[in-house]
């Protein structure tokens, strides 16, 4: 998909029952560049369409989005599940994969699942879920052999509403963060609002953070925000940090 190309599955307010609609892509390689978009949004009572992308070799996504949402005051339906599977995946140049619940929606954002059999690389790119309403943000799950984040690469779950931020789970062999990269759950909600999510990392071999990179949960006026790291052989921090800051709750 090049130069503003789009694949979209949009469910308007008038759709009241869940239709049999999904975005299902299977290919050897996937290339997305120049503001291309694959999306599935719901604006009404029906749940959003699932997005399933299966790539047998390389998924290369640059300055483009794979996105789902539950959007608007009349949106009661939840966002669909967004799943991307590839042998190797590269996200760069402000690429984004994620979901949102926003603009007064009471539906939850969709879960985001990334599976790579060899490597996932994020450089100046992000995987994130977010809510500004009463619905919870989606969870983020990343599974793979080697996951590398650099140059402000971010995996994030956040809330600015009464819904909770999603949980981030990384199940990998090696996790590397460098050059201001971060894995974070954040609550910008006022007291009584949504909690920050949990970060759970299981690395069969190692977790390495350097160059002002971080694992962070932040909830200044709410709760949540636990961090769990299980590194099989080594946990190495060099000019980096693991921090949890919550205002209340457990």
Short mmCIF file of C-alpha atoms in Angstrom, two decimals:
data_model
loop_
_atom_site.label_atom_id
_atom_site.label_comp_id
_atom_site.label_asym_id
_atom_site.label_seq_id
_atom_site.Cartn_x
_atom_site.Cartn_y
_atom_site.Cartn_z
CA UNK A 1 0.00 0.00 0.00
CA UNK A 2 1.68 3.19 -1.19
CA UNK A 3 0.92 6.91 -1.33
CA UNK A 4 -2.28 7.41 0.71
CA UNK A 5 -3.78 4.00 -0.16
CA UNK A 6 -6.56 2.81 2.18
CA UNK A 7 -8.35 -0.35 3.27
CA UNK A 8 -11.22 0.57 5.61
CA UNK A 9 -14.11 -1.17 7.35
CA UNK A 10 -16.34 1.49 8.92
CA UNK A 11 -19.57 0.74 10.82
CA UNK A 12 -21.80 3.85 11.05
CA UNK A 13 -24.30 4.75 13.77
CA UNK A 14 -27.12 3.14 11.78
CA UNK A 15 -25.63 -0.38 12.15
CA UNK A 16 -27.23 -1.78 15.32
CA UNK A 17 -26.27 -5.46 15.21
CA UNK A 18 -22.82 -6.94 14.82
CA UNK A 19 -22.36 -7.65 11.10
CA UNK A 20 -20.18 -10.40 9.71
CA UNK A 21 -17.46 -7.96 8.65
CA UNK A 22 -13.69 -8.25 9.04
CA UNK A 23 -10.45 -7.23 7.37
CA UNK A 24 -8.46 -10.36 6.59
CA UNK A 25 -5.15 -10.10 4.71
CA UNK A 26 -2.73 -12.93 3.95
CA UNK A 27 0.42 -12.24 1.93
CA UNK A 28 4.11 -13.10 1.60
CA UNK A 29 5.27 -9.51 2.15
CA UNK A 30 3.52 -6.32 3.27
CA UNK A 31 4.79 -2.84 2.50
CA UNK A 32 2.98 0.30 3.71
CA UNK A 33 4.39 3.77 3.03
CA UNK A 34 3.44 7.43 2.58
CA UNK A 35 0.38 7.74 4.85
CA UNK A 36 -1.27 4.48 3.87
CA UNK A 37 -4.01 3.17 6.17
CA UNK A 38 -5.70 -0.06 7.19
CA UNK A 39 -8.53 0.71 9.62
CA UNK A 40 -11.74 -0.54 11.25
CA UNK A 41 -13.93 1.91 13.21
CA UNK A 42 -17.35 1.70 14.81
CA UNK A 43 -19.55 4.74 15.47
CA UNK A 44 -22.62 2.95 16.87
CA UNK A 45 -23.89 -0.08 18.77
CA UNK A 46 -22.15 -2.75 16.70
CA UNK A 47 -18.67 -3.94 17.62
CA UNK A 48 -15.96 -2.89 15.20
CA UNK A 49 -14.55 -5.28 12.61
CA UNK A 50 -11.52 -7.39 13.50
CA UNK A 51 -8.34 -6.81 11.52
CA UNK A 52 -6.19 -9.90 10.87
CA UNK A 53 -2.97 -9.58 8.86
CA UNK A 54 -0.74 -12.62 8.25
CA UNK A 55 2.61 -12.07 6.54
CA UNK A 56 4.81 -15.09 5.86
CA UNK A 57 8.01 -13.04 5.45
CA UNK A 58 8.54 -9.27 5.99
CA UNK A 59 6.08 -6.57 7.07
CA UNK A 60 7.66 -3.13 6.45
CA UNK A 61 5.50 -0.22 7.65
CA UNK A 62 6.69 3.38 7.34
CA UNK A 63 4.72 6.60 7.91
CA UNK A 64 1.47 4.62 7.85
CA UNK A 65 -1.16 3.26 10.26
CA UNK A 66 -3.00 0.09 11.09
CA UNK A 67 -5.76 1.30 13.39
CA UNK A 68 -9.13 0.55 14.96
CA UNK A 69 -11.51 2.55 17.09
CA UNK A 70 -14.81 3.02 18.90
CA UNK A 71 -15.61 6.65 18.22
CA UNK A 72 -18.29 9.17 19.20
CA UNK A 73 -21.09 9.75 21.70
CA UNK A 74 -23.31 7.13 20.06
CA UNK A 75 -20.61 4.47 20.01
CA UNK A 76 -21.48 1.66 22.42
CA UNK A 77 -19.76 -1.07 20.44
CA UNK A 78 -16.25 -2.19 21.28
CA UNK A 79 -13.36 -1.87 18.87
CA UNK A 80 -12.39 -5.06 17.06
CA UNK A 81 -9.23 -7.08 17.71
CA UNK A 82 -6.22 -6.01 15.66
CA UNK A 83 -3.78 -8.85 14.97
CA UNK A 84 -0.59 -8.70 12.88
CA UNK A 85 1.60 -11.76 12.37
CA UNK A 86 4.89 -11.81 10.45
CA UNK A 87 8.29 -13.49 10.31
CA UNK A 88 9.98 -10.09 10.62
CA UNK A 89 8.34 -6.72 11.16
CA UNK A 90 9.81 -3.22 10.81
CA UNK A 91 7.95 -0.12 12.01
CA UNK A 92 9.62 3.20 11.27
CA UNK A 93 9.20 6.86 10.34
CA UNK A 94 6.19 7.54 12.59
CA UNK A 95 4.38 4.30 11.77
CA UNK A 96 1.59 3.36 14.21
CA UNK A 97 -0.34 0.24 15.07
CA UNK A 98 -3.08 0.58 17.65
CA UNK A 99 -6.63 1.25 18.77
CA UNK A 100 -8.62 3.93 20.56
CA UNK A 101 -11.90 4.71 22.29
CA UNK A 102 -12.57 8.43 21.98
CA UNK A 103 -14.94 11.39 21.52
CA UNK A 104 -17.38 10.21 24.19
CA UNK A 105 -17.52 6.53 23.25
CA UNK A 106 -18.57 4.11 25.99
CA UNK A 107 -17.19 1.13 24.05
CA UNK A 108 -13.76 -0.29 24.79
CA UNK A 109 -10.85 -0.03 22.42
CA UNK A 110 -9.77 -3.17 20.62
CA UNK A 111 -6.94 -5.41 21.76
CA UNK A 112 -3.70 -5.30 19.74
CA UNK A 113 -1.75 -8.52 19.18
CA UNK A 114 1.64 -8.64 17.43
CA UNK A 115 3.34 -11.97 16.70
CA UNK A 116 6.74 -12.24 15.02
CA UNK A 117 8.63 -15.51 14.68
CA UNK A 118 12.01 -13.76 14.33
CA UNK A 119 12.22 -10.00 14.93
CA UNK A 120 10.18 -6.87 15.61
CA UNK A 121 11.94 -3.51 15.19
CA UNK A 122 10.41 -0.15 16.19
CA UNK A 123 12.36 2.99 15.30
CA UNK A 124 10.57 6.33 15.63
CA UNK A 125 7.30 4.35 15.65
CA UNK A 126 4.71 3.18 18.13
CA UNK A 127 2.26 0.47 19.10
CA UNK A 128 -0.41 1.95 21.36
CA UNK A 129 -3.93 1.83 22.70
CA UNK A 130 -5.78 4.77 24.21
CA UNK A 131 -9.09 5.85 25.72
CA UNK A 132 -10.58 9.25 26.50
CA UNK A 133 -14.03 7.98 27.51
CA UNK A 134 -15.70 5.44 29.80
CA UNK A 135 -14.61 2.42 27.79
CA UNK A 136 -11.29 0.78 28.63
CA UNK A 137 -8.31 1.00 26.32
CA UNK A 138 -7.33 -2.23 24.59
CA UNK A 139 -4.57 -4.53 25.81
CA UNK A 140 -1.29 -4.83 23.92
CA UNK A 141 0.35 -8.25 23.51
CA UNK A 142 3.68 -8.72 21.71
CA UNK A 143 5.20 -12.15 21.17
CA UNK A 144 8.44 -12.84 19.34
CA UNK A 145 12.06 -13.85 19.42
CA UNK A 146 13.89 -10.49 19.40
CA UNK A 147 12.10 -7.18 19.99
CA UNK A 148 14.09 -3.96 19.52
CA UNK A 149 12.90 -0.41 20.22
CA UNK A 150 15.09 2.59 19.34
CA UNK A 151 14.94 6.29 18.43
CA UNK A 152 11.86 7.09 20.55
CA UNK A 153 10.10 3.83 19.68
CA UNK A 154 7.14 3.34 22.03
CA UNK A 155 4.79 0.59 23.16
CA UNK A 156 2.09 2.37 25.15
CA UNK A 157 -1.35 2.02 26.75
CA UNK A 158 -3.02 5.14 28.09
CA UNK A 159 -6.18 6.74 29.46
CA UNK A 160 -7.48 10.28 29.84
CA UNK A 161 -11.00 9.24 30.83
CA UNK A 162 -12.88 7.04 33.29
CA UNK A 163 -11.89 3.88 31.40
CA UNK A 164 -8.72 2.05 32.43
CA UNK A 165 -5.55 1.92 30.36
CA UNK A 166 -4.77 -1.46 28.84
CA UNK A 167 -2.31 -4.09 29.99
CA UNK A 168 0.96 -4.53 28.09
CA UNK A 169 2.38 -8.05 27.84
CA UNK A 170 5.71 -8.81 26.15
CA UNK A 171 6.59 -12.49 25.76
CA UNK A 172 9.95 -12.64 23.97
CA UNK A 173 13.40 -14.18 24.01
CA UNK A 174 15.33 -10.87 23.90
CA UNK A 175 14.04 -7.35 24.61
CA UNK A 176 16.26 -4.36 23.74
CA UNK A 177 15.41 -0.69 24.33
CA UNK A 178 17.79 2.12 23.35
CA UNK A 179 17.86 5.77 22.28
CA UNK A 180 14.91 7.06 24.36
CA UNK A 181 12.70 4.08 23.63
CA UNK A 182 9.99 3.20 26.14
CA UNK A 183 7.31 0.75 27.20
CA UNK A 184 4.72 2.69 29.21
CA UNK A 185 1.22 2.72 30.64
CA UNK A 186 -0.13 6.13 31.57
CA UNK A 187 -3.21 7.58 33.25
CA UNK A 188 -3.80 11.31 32.76
CA UNK A 189 -7.25 10.96 34.37
CA UNK A 190 -8.36 12.97 37.38
CA UNK A 191 -8.97 11.31 40.75
CA UNK A 192 -11.60 8.61 40.42
CA UNK A 193 -10.79 8.15 36.74
CA UNK A 194 -9.18 5.32 34.85
CA UNK A 195 -6.16 3.49 36.25
CA UNK A 196 -2.85 2.96 34.53
CA UNK A 197 -2.37 -0.51 33.11
CA UNK A 198 0.05 -3.25 34.09
CA UNK A 199 3.32 -4.05 32.30
CA UNK A 200 4.31 -7.73 32.25
CA UNK A 201 7.55 -8.77 30.56
CA UNK A 202 8.77 -12.33 30.20
CA UNK A 203 12.11 -12.61 28.38
CA UNK A 204 13.50 -16.10 28.02
CA UNK A 205 17.04 -14.73 27.63
CA UNK A 206 17.54 -11.04 28.44
CA UNK A 207 16.18 -7.53 28.90
CA UNK A 208 18.55 -4.67 28.00
CA UNK A 209 17.81 -0.97 28.43
CA UNK A 210 20.22 1.84 27.49
CA UNK A 211 20.42 5.42 26.26
CA UNK A 212 17.68 6.97 28.43
CA UNK A 213 15.22 4.20 27.65
CA UNK A 214 12.57 3.19 30.17
CA UNK A 215 9.84 0.90 31.43
CA UNK A 216 7.31 3.24 33.05
CA UNK A 217 3.87 3.36 34.60
CA UNK A 218 2.51 6.78 35.54
CA UNK A 219 -0.80 7.63 37.24
CA UNK A 220 -0.54 10.90 39.14
CA UNK A 221 -4.11 10.92 40.51
CA UNK A 222 -5.27 7.30 40.08
CA UNK A 223 -3.97 3.80 40.70
CA UNK A 224 -2.81 0.69 38.91
CA UNK A 225 0.55 0.64 37.21
CA UNK A 226 2.34 -2.51 38.37
CA UNK A 227 5.49 -3.60 36.53
CA UNK A 228 6.70 -7.23 36.40
CA UNK A 229 9.93 -8.21 34.65
CA UNK A 230 11.14 -11.81 34.38
CA UNK A 231 14.46 -12.03 32.53
CA UNK A 232 15.76 -15.59 32.22
CA UNK A 233 19.51 -14.87 32.02
CA UNK A 234 20.14 -11.16 32.45
CA UNK A 235 18.60 -7.77 33.15
CA UNK A 236 20.91 -4.92 32.14
CA UNK A 237 20.28 -1.18 32.58
CA UNK A 238 22.74 1.45 31.38
CA UNK A 239 21.60 5.08 31.65
CA UNK A 240 18.02 3.79 31.72
CA UNK A 241 15.23 3.23 34.23
CA UNK A 242 12.29 1.18 35.45
CA UNK A 243 9.80 3.37 37.33
CA UNK A 244 6.25 3.21 38.66
CA UNK A 245 4.50 6.32 39.98
CA UNK A 246 0.86 6.17 41.11
CA UNK A 247 -1.26 8.59 43.10
CA UNK A 248 -3.57 6.15 44.87
CA UNK A 249 -4.77 2.56 44.98
CA UNK A 250 -2.60 -0.50 44.94
#
